[in-house]
PDB file of N, CA, C and O in Angstrom:
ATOM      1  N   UNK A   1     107.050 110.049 139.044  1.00 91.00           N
ATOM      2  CA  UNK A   1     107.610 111.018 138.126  1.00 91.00           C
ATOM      3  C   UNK A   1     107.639 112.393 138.778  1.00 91.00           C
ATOM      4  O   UNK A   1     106.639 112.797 139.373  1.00 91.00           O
ATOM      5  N   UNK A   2     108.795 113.163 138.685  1.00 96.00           N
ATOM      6  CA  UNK A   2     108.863 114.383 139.313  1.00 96.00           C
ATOM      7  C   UNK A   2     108.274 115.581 138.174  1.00 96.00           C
ATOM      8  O   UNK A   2     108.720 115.749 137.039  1.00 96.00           O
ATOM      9  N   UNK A   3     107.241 116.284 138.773  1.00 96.00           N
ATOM     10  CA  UNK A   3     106.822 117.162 137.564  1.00 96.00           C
ATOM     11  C   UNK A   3     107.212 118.613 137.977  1.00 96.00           C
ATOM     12  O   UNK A   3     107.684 118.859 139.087  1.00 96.00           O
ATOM     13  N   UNK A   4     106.955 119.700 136.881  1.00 95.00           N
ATOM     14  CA  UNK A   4     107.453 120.887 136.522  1.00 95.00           C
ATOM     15  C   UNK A   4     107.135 121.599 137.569  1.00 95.00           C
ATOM     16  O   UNK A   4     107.978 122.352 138.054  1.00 95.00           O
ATOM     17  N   UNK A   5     105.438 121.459 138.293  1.00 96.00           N
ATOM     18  CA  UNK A   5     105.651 122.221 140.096  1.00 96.00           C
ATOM     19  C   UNK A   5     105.909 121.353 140.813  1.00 96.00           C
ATOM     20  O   UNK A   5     105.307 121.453 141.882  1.00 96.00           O
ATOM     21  N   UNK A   6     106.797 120.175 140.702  1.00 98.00           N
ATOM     22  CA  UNK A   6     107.734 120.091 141.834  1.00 98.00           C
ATOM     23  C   UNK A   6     108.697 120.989 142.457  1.00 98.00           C
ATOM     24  O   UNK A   6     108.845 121.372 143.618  1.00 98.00           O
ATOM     25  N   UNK A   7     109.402 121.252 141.207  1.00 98.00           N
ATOM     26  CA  UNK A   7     110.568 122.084 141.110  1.00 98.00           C
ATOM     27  C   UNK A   7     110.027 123.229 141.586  1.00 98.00           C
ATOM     28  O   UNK A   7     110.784 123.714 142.427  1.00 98.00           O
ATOM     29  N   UNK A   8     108.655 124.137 141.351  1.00 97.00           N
ATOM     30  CA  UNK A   8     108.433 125.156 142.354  1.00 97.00           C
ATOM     31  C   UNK A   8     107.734 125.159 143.852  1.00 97.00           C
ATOM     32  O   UNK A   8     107.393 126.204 144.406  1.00 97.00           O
ATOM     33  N   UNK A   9     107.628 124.334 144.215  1.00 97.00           N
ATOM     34  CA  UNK A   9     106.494 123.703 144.919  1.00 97.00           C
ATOM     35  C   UNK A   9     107.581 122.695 146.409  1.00 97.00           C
ATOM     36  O   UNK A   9     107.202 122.649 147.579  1.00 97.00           O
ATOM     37  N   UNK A  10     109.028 121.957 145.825  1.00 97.00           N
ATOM     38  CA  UNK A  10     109.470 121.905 147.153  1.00 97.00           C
ATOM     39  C   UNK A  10     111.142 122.619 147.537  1.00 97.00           C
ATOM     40  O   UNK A  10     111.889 123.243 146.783  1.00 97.00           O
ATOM     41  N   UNK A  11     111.257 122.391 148.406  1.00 96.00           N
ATOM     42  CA  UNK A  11     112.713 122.813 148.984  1.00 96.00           C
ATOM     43  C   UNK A  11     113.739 122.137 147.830  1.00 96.00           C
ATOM     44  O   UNK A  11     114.394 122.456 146.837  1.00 96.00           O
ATOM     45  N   UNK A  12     113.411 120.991 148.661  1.00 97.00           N
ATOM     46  CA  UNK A  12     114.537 119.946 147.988  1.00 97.00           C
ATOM     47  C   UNK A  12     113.873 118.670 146.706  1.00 97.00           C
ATOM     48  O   UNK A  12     112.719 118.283 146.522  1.00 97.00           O
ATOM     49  N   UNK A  13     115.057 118.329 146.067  1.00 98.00           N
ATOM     50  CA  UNK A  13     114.468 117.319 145.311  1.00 98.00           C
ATOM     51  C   UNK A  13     115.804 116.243 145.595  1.00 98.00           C
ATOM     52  O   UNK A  13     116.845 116.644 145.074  1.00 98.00           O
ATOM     53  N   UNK A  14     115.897 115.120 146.242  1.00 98.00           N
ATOM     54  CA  UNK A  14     116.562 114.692 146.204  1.00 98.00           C
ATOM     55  C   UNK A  14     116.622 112.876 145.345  1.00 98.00           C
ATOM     56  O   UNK A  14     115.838 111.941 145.509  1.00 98.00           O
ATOM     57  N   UNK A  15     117.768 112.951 144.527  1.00 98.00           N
ATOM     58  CA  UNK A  15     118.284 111.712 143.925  1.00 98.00           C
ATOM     59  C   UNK A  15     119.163 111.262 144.070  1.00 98.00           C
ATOM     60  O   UNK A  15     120.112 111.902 144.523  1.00 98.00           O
ATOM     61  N   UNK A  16     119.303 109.420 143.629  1.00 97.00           N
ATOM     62  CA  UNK A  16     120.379 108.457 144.274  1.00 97.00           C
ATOM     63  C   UNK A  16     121.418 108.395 143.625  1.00 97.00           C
ATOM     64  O   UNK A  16     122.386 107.878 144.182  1.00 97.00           O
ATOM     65  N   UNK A  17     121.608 109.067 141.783  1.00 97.00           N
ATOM     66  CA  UNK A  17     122.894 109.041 141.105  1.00 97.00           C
ATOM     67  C   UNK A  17     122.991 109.811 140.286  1.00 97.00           C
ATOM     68  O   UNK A  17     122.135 110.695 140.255  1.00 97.00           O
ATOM     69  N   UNK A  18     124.122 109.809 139.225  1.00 97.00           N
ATOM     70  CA  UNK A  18     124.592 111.235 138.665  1.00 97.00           C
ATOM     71  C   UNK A  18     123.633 110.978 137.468  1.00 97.00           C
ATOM     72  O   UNK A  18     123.353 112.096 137.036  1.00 97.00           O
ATOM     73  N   UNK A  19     122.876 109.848 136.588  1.00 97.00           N
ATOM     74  CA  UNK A  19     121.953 110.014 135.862  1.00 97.00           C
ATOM     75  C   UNK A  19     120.636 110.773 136.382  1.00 97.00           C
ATOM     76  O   UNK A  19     119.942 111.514 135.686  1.00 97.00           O
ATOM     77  N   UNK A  20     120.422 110.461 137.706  1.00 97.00           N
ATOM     78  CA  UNK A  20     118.890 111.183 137.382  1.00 97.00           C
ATOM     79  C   UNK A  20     119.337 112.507 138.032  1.00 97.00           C
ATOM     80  O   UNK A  20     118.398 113.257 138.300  1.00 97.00           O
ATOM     81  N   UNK A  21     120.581 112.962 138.347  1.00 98.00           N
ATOM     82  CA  UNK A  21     120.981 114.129 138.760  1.00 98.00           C
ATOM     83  C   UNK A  21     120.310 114.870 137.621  1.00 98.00           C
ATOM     84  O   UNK A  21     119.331 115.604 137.493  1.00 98.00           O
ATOM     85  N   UNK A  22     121.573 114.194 136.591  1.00 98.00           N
ATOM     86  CA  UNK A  22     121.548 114.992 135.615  1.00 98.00           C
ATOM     87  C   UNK A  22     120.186 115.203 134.479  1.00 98.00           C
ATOM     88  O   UNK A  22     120.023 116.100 133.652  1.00 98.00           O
ATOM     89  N   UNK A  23     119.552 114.339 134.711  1.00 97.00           N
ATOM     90  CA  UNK A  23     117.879 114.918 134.095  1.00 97.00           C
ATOM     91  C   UNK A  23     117.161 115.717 134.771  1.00 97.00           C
ATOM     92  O   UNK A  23     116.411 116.511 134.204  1.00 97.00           O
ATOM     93  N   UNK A  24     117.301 115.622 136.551  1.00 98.00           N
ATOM     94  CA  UNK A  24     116.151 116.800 136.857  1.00 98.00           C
ATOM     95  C   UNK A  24     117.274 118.222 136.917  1.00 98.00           C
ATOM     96  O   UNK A  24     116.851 119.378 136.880  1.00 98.00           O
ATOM     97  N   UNK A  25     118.501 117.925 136.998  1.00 97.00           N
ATOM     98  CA  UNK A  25     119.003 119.498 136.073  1.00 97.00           C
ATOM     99  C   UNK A  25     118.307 119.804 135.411  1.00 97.00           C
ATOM    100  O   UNK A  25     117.400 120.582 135.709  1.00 97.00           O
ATOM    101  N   UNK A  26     118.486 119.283 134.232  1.00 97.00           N
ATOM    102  CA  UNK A  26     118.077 119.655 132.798  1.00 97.00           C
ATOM    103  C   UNK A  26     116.594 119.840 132.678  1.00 97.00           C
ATOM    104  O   UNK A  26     116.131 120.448 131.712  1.00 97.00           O
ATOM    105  N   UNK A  27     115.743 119.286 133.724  1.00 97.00           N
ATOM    106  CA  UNK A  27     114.422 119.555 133.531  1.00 97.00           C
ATOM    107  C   UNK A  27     114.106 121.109 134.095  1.00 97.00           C
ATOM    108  O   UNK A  27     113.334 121.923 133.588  1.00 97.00           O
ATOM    109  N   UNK A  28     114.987 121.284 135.372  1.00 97.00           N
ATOM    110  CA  UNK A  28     114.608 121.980 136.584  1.00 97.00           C
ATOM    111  C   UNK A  28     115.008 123.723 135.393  1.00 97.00           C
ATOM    112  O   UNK A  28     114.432 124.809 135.464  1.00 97.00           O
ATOM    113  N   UNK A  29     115.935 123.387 134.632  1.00 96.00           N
ATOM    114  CA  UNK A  29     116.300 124.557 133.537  1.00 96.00           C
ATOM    115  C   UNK A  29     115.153 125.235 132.766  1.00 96.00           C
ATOM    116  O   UNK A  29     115.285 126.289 132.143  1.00 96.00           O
ATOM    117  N   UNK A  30     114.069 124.559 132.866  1.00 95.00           N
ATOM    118  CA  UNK A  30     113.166 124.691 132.335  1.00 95.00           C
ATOM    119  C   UNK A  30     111.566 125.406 133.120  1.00 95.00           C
ATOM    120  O   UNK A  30     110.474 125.720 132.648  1.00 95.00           O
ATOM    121  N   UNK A  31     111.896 125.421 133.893  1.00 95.00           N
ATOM    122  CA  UNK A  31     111.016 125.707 134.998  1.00 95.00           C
ATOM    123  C   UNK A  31     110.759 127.099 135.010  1.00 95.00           C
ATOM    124  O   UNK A  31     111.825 127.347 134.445  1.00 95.00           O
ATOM    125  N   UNK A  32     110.442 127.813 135.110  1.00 92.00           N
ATOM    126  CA  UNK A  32     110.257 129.444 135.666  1.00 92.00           C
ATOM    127  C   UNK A  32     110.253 129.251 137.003  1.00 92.00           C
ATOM    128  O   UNK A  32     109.751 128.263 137.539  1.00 92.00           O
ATOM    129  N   UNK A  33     110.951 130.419 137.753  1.00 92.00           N
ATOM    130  CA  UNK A  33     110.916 130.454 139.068  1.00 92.00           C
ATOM    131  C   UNK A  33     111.214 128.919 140.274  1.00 92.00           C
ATOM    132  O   UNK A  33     110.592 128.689 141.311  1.00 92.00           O
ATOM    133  N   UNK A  34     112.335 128.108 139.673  1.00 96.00           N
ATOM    134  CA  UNK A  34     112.408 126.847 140.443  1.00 96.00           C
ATOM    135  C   UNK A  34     113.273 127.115 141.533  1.00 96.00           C
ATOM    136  O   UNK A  34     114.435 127.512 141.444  1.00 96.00           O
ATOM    137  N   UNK A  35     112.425 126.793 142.912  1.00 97.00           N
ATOM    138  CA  UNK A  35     112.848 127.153 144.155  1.00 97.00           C
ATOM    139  C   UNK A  35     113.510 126.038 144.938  1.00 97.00           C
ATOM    140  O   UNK A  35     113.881 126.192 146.102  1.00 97.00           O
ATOM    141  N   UNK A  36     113.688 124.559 144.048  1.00 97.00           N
ATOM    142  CA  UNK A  36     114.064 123.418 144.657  1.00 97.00           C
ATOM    143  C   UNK A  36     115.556 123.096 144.348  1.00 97.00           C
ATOM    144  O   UNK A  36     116.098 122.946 143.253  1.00 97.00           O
ATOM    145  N   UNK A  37     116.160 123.021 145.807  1.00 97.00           N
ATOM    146  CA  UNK A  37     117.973 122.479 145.310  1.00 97.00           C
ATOM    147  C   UNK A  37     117.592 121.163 145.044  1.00 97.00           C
ATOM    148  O   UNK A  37     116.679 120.487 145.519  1.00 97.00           O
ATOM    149  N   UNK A  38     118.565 120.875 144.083  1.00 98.00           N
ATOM    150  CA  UNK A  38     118.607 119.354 143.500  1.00 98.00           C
ATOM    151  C   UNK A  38     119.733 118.915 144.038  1.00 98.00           C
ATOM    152  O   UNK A  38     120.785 119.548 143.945  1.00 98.00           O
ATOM    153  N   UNK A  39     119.652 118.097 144.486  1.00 98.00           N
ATOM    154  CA  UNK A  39     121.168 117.318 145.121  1.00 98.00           C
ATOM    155  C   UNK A  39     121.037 115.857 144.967  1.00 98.00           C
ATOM    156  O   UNK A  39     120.039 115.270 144.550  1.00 98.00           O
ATOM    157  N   UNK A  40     122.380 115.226 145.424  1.00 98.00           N
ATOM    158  CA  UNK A  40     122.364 113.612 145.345  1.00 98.00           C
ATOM    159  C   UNK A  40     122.003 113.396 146.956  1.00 98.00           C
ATOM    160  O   UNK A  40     122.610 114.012 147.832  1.00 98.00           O
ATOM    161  N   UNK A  41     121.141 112.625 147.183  1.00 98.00           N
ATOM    162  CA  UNK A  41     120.559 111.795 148.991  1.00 98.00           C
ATOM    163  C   UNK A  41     122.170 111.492 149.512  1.00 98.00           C
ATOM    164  O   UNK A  41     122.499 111.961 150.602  1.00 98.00           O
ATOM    165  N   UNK A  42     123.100 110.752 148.768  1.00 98.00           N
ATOM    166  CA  UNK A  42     124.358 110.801 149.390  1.00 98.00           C
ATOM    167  C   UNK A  42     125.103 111.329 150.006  1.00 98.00           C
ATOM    168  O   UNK A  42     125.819 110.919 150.920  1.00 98.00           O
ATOM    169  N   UNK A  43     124.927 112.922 149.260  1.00 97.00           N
ATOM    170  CA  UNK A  43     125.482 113.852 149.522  1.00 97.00           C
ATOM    171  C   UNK A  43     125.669 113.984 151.059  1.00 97.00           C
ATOM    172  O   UNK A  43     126.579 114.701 151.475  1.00 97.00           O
ATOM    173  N   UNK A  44     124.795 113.280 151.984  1.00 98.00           N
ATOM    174  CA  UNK A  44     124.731 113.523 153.278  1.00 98.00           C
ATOM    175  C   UNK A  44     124.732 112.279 154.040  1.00 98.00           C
ATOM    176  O   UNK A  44     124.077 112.098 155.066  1.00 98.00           O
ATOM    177  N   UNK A  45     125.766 111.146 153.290  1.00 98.00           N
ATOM    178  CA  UNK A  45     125.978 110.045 153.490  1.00 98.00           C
ATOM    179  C   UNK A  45     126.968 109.846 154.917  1.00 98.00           C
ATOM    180  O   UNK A  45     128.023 109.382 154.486  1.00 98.00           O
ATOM    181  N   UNK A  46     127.071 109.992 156.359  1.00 97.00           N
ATOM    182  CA  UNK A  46     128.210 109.815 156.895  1.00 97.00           C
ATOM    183  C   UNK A  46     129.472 109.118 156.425  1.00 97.00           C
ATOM    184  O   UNK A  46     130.603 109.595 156.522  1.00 97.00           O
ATOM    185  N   UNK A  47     129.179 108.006 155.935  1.00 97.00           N
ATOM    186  CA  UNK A  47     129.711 107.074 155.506  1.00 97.00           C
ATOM    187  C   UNK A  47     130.502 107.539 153.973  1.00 97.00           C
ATOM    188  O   UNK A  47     131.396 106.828 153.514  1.00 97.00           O
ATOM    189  N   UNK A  48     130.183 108.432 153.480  1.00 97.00           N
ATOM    190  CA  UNK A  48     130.574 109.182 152.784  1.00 97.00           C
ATOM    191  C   UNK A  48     130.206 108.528 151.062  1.00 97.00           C
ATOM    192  O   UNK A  48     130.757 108.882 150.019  1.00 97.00           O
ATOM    193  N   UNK A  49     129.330 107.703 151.199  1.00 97.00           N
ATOM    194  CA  UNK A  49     128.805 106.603 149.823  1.00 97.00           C
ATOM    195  C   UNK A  49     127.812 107.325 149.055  1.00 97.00           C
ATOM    196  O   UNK A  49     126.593 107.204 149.178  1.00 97.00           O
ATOM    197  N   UNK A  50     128.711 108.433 147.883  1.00 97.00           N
ATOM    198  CA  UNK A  50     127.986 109.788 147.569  1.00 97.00           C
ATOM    199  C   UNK A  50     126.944 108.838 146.549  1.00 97.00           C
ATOM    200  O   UNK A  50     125.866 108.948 147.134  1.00 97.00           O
ATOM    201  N   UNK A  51     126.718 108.019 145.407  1.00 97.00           N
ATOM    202  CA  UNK A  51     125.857 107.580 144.569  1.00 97.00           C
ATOM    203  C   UNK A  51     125.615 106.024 145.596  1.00 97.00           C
ATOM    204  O   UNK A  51     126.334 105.247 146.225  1.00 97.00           O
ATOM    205  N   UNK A  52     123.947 106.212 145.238  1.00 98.00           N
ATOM    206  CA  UNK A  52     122.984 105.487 145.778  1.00 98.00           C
ATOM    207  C   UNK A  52     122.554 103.918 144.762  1.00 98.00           C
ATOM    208  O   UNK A  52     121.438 103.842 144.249  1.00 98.00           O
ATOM    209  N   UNK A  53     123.373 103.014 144.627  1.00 96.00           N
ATOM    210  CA  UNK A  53     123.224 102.232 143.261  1.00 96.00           C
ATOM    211  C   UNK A  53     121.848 101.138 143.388  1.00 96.00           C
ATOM    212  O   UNK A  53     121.607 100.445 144.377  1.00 96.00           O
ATOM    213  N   UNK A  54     121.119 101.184 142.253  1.00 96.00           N
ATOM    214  CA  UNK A  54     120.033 100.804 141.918  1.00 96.00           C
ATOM    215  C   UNK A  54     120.151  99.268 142.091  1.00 96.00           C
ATOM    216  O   UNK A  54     120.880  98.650 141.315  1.00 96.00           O
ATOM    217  N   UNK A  55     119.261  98.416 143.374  1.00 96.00           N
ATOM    218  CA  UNK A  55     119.598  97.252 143.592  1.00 96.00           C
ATOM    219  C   UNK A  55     118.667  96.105 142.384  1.00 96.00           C
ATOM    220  O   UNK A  55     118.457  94.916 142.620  1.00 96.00           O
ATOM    221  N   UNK A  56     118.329  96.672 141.410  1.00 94.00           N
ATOM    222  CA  UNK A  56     116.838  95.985 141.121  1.00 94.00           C
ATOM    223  C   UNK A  56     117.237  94.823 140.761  1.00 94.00           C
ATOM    224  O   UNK A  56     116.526  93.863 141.057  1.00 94.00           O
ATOM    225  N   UNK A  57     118.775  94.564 139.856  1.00 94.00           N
ATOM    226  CA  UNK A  57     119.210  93.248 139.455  1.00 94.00           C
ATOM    227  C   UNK A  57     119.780  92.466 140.478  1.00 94.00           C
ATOM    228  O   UNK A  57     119.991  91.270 140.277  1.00 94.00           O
ATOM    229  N   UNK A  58     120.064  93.023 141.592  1.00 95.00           N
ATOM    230  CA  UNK A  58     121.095  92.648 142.488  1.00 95.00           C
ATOM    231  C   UNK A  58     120.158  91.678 143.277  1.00 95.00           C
ATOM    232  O   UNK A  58     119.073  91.295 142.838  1.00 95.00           O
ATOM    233  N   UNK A  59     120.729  91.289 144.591  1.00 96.00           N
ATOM    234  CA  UNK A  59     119.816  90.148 145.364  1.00 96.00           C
ATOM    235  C   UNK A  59     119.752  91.126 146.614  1.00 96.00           C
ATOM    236  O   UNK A  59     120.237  92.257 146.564  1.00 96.00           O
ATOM    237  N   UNK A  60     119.069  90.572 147.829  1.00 97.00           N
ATOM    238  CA  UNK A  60     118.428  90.440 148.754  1.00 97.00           C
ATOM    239  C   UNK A  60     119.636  91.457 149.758  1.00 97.00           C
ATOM    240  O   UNK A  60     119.603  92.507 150.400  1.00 97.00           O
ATOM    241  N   UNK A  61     120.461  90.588 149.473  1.00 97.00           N
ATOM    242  CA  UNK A  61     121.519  91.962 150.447  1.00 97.00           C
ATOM    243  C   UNK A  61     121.840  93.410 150.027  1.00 97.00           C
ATOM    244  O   UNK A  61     122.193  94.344 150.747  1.00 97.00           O
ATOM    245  N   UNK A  62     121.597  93.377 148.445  1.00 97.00           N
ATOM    246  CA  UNK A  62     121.721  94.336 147.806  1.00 97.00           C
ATOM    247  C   UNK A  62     120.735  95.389 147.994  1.00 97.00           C
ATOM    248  O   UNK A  62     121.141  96.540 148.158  1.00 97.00           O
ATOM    249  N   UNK A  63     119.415  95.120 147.989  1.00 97.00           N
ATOM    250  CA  UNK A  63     117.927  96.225 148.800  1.00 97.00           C
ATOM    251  C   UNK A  63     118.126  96.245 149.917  1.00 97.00           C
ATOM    252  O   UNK A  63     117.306  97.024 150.403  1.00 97.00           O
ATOM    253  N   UNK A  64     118.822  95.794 150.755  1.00 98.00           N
ATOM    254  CA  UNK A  64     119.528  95.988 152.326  1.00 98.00           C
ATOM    255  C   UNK A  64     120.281  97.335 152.535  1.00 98.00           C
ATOM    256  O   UNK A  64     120.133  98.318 153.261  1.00 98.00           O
ATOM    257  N   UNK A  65     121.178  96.926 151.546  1.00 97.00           N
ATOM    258  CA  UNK A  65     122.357  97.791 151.714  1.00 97.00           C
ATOM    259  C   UNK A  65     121.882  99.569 150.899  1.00 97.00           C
ATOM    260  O   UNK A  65     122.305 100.687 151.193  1.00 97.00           O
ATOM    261  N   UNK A  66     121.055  99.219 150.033  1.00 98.00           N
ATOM    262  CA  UNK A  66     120.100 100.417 149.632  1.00 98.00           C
ATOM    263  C   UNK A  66     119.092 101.141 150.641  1.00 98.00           C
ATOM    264  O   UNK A  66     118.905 102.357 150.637  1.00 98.00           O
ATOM    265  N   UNK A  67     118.666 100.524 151.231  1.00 98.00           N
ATOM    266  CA  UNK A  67     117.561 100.870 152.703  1.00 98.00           C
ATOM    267  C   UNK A  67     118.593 101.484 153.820  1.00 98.00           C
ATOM    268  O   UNK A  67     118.462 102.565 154.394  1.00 98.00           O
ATOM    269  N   UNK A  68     119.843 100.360 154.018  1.00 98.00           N
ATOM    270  CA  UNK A  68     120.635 101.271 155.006  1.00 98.00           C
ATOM    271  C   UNK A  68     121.082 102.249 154.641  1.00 98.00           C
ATOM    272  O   UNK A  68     121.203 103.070 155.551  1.00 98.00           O
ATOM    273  N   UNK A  69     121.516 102.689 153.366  1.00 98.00           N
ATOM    274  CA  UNK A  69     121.959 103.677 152.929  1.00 98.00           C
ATOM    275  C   UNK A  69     120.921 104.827 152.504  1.00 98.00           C
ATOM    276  O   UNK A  69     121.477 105.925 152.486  1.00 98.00           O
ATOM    277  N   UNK A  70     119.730 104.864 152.200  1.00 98.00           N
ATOM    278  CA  UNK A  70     118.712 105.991 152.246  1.00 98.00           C
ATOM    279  C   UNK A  70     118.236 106.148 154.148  1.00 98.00           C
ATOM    280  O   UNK A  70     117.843 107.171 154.708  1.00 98.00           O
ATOM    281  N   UNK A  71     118.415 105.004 154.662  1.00 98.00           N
ATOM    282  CA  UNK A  71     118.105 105.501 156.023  1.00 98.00           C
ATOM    283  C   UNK A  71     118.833 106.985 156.759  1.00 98.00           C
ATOM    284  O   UNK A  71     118.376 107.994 157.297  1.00 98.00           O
ATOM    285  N   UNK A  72     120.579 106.316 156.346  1.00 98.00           N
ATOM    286  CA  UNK A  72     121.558 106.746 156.783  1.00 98.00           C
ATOM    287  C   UNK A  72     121.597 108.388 156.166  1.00 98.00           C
ATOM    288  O   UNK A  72     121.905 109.345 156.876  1.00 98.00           O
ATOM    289  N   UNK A  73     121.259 108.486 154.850  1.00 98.00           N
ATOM    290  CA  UNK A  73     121.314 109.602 154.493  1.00 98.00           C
ATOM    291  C   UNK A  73     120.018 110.335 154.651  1.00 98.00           C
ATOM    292  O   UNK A  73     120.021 111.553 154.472  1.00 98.00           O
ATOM    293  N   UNK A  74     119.089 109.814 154.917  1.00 97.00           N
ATOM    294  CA  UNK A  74     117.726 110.810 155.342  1.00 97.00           C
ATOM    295  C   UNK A  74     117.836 111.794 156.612  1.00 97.00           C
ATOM    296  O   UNK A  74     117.571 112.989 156.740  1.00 97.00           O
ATOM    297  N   UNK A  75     118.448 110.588 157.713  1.00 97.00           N
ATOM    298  CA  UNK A  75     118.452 110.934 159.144  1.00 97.00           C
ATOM    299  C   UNK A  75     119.486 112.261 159.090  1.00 97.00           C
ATOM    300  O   UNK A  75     119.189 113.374 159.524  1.00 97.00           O
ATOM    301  N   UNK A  76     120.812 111.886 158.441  1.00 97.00           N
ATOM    302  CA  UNK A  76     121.322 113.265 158.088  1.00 97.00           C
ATOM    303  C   UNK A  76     120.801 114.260 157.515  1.00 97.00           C
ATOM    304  O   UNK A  76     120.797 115.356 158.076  1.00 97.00           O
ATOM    305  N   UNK A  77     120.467 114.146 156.756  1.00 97.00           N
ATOM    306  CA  UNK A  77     119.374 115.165 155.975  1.00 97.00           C
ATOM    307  C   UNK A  77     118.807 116.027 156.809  1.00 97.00           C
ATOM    308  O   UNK A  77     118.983 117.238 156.940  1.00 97.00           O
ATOM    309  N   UNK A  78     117.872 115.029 157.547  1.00 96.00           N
ATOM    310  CA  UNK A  78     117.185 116.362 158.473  1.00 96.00           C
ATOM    311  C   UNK A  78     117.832 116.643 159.462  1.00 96.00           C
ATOM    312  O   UNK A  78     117.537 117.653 160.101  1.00 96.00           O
ATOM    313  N   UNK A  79     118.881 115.826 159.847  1.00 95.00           N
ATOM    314  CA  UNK A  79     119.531 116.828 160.872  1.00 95.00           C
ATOM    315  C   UNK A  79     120.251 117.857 160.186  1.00 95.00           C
ATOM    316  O   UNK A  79     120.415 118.980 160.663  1.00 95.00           O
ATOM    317  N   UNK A  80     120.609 117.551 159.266  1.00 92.00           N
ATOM    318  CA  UNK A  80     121.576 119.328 159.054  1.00 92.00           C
ATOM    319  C   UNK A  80     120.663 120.528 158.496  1.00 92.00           C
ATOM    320  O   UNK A  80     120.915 121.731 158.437  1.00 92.00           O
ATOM    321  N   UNK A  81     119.408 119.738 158.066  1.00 77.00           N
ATOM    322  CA  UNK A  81     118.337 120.563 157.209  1.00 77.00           C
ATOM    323  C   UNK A  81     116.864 121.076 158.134  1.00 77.00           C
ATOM    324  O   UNK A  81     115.928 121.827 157.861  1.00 77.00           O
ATOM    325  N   UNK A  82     117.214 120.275 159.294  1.00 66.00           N
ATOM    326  CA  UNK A  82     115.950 121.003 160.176  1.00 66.00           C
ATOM    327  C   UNK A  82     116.289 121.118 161.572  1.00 66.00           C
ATOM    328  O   UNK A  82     115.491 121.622 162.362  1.00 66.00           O
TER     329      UNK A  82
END
């Protein structure tokens, strides 16, 4: 669970789709002094695969293709971010 000094406490907060975008918005509104951009992990997808879809019902290739795709967008991440 992401709590209220998260939002002051890191850089970034990053999520895989436009639902939990849109709750730590709405949480982060609430915050005094919140120093964390909220963005989607996609956002820095080469591949350009902006929402990150939740494999939990899916099968075996499906947590594959979720792992390659948080890999893919981490490694970007810090390259454009460090």
């Amino acid at each position: 669970q992401v709590t209220k000094d998260d939002f002051q406490t890191f850089d970034y907060i990053l999520c895989m789709d436009e639902s939990n975008l849109r709750d730590l918005k709405r949480k982060s509104n609430q915050v005094k002094d919140c120093k964390a951009k909220i963005e989607l992990l996609g956002t820095y997808d080469p591949q350009k695969q902006l929402i990150i879809e939740d494999p939990y019902y899916g099968n075996e290739k499906d947590f594959e293709t979720v792992y390659e795709q948080c890999v893919r967008c981490c490694k970007a991440f810090l390259e454009k971010c460090h």
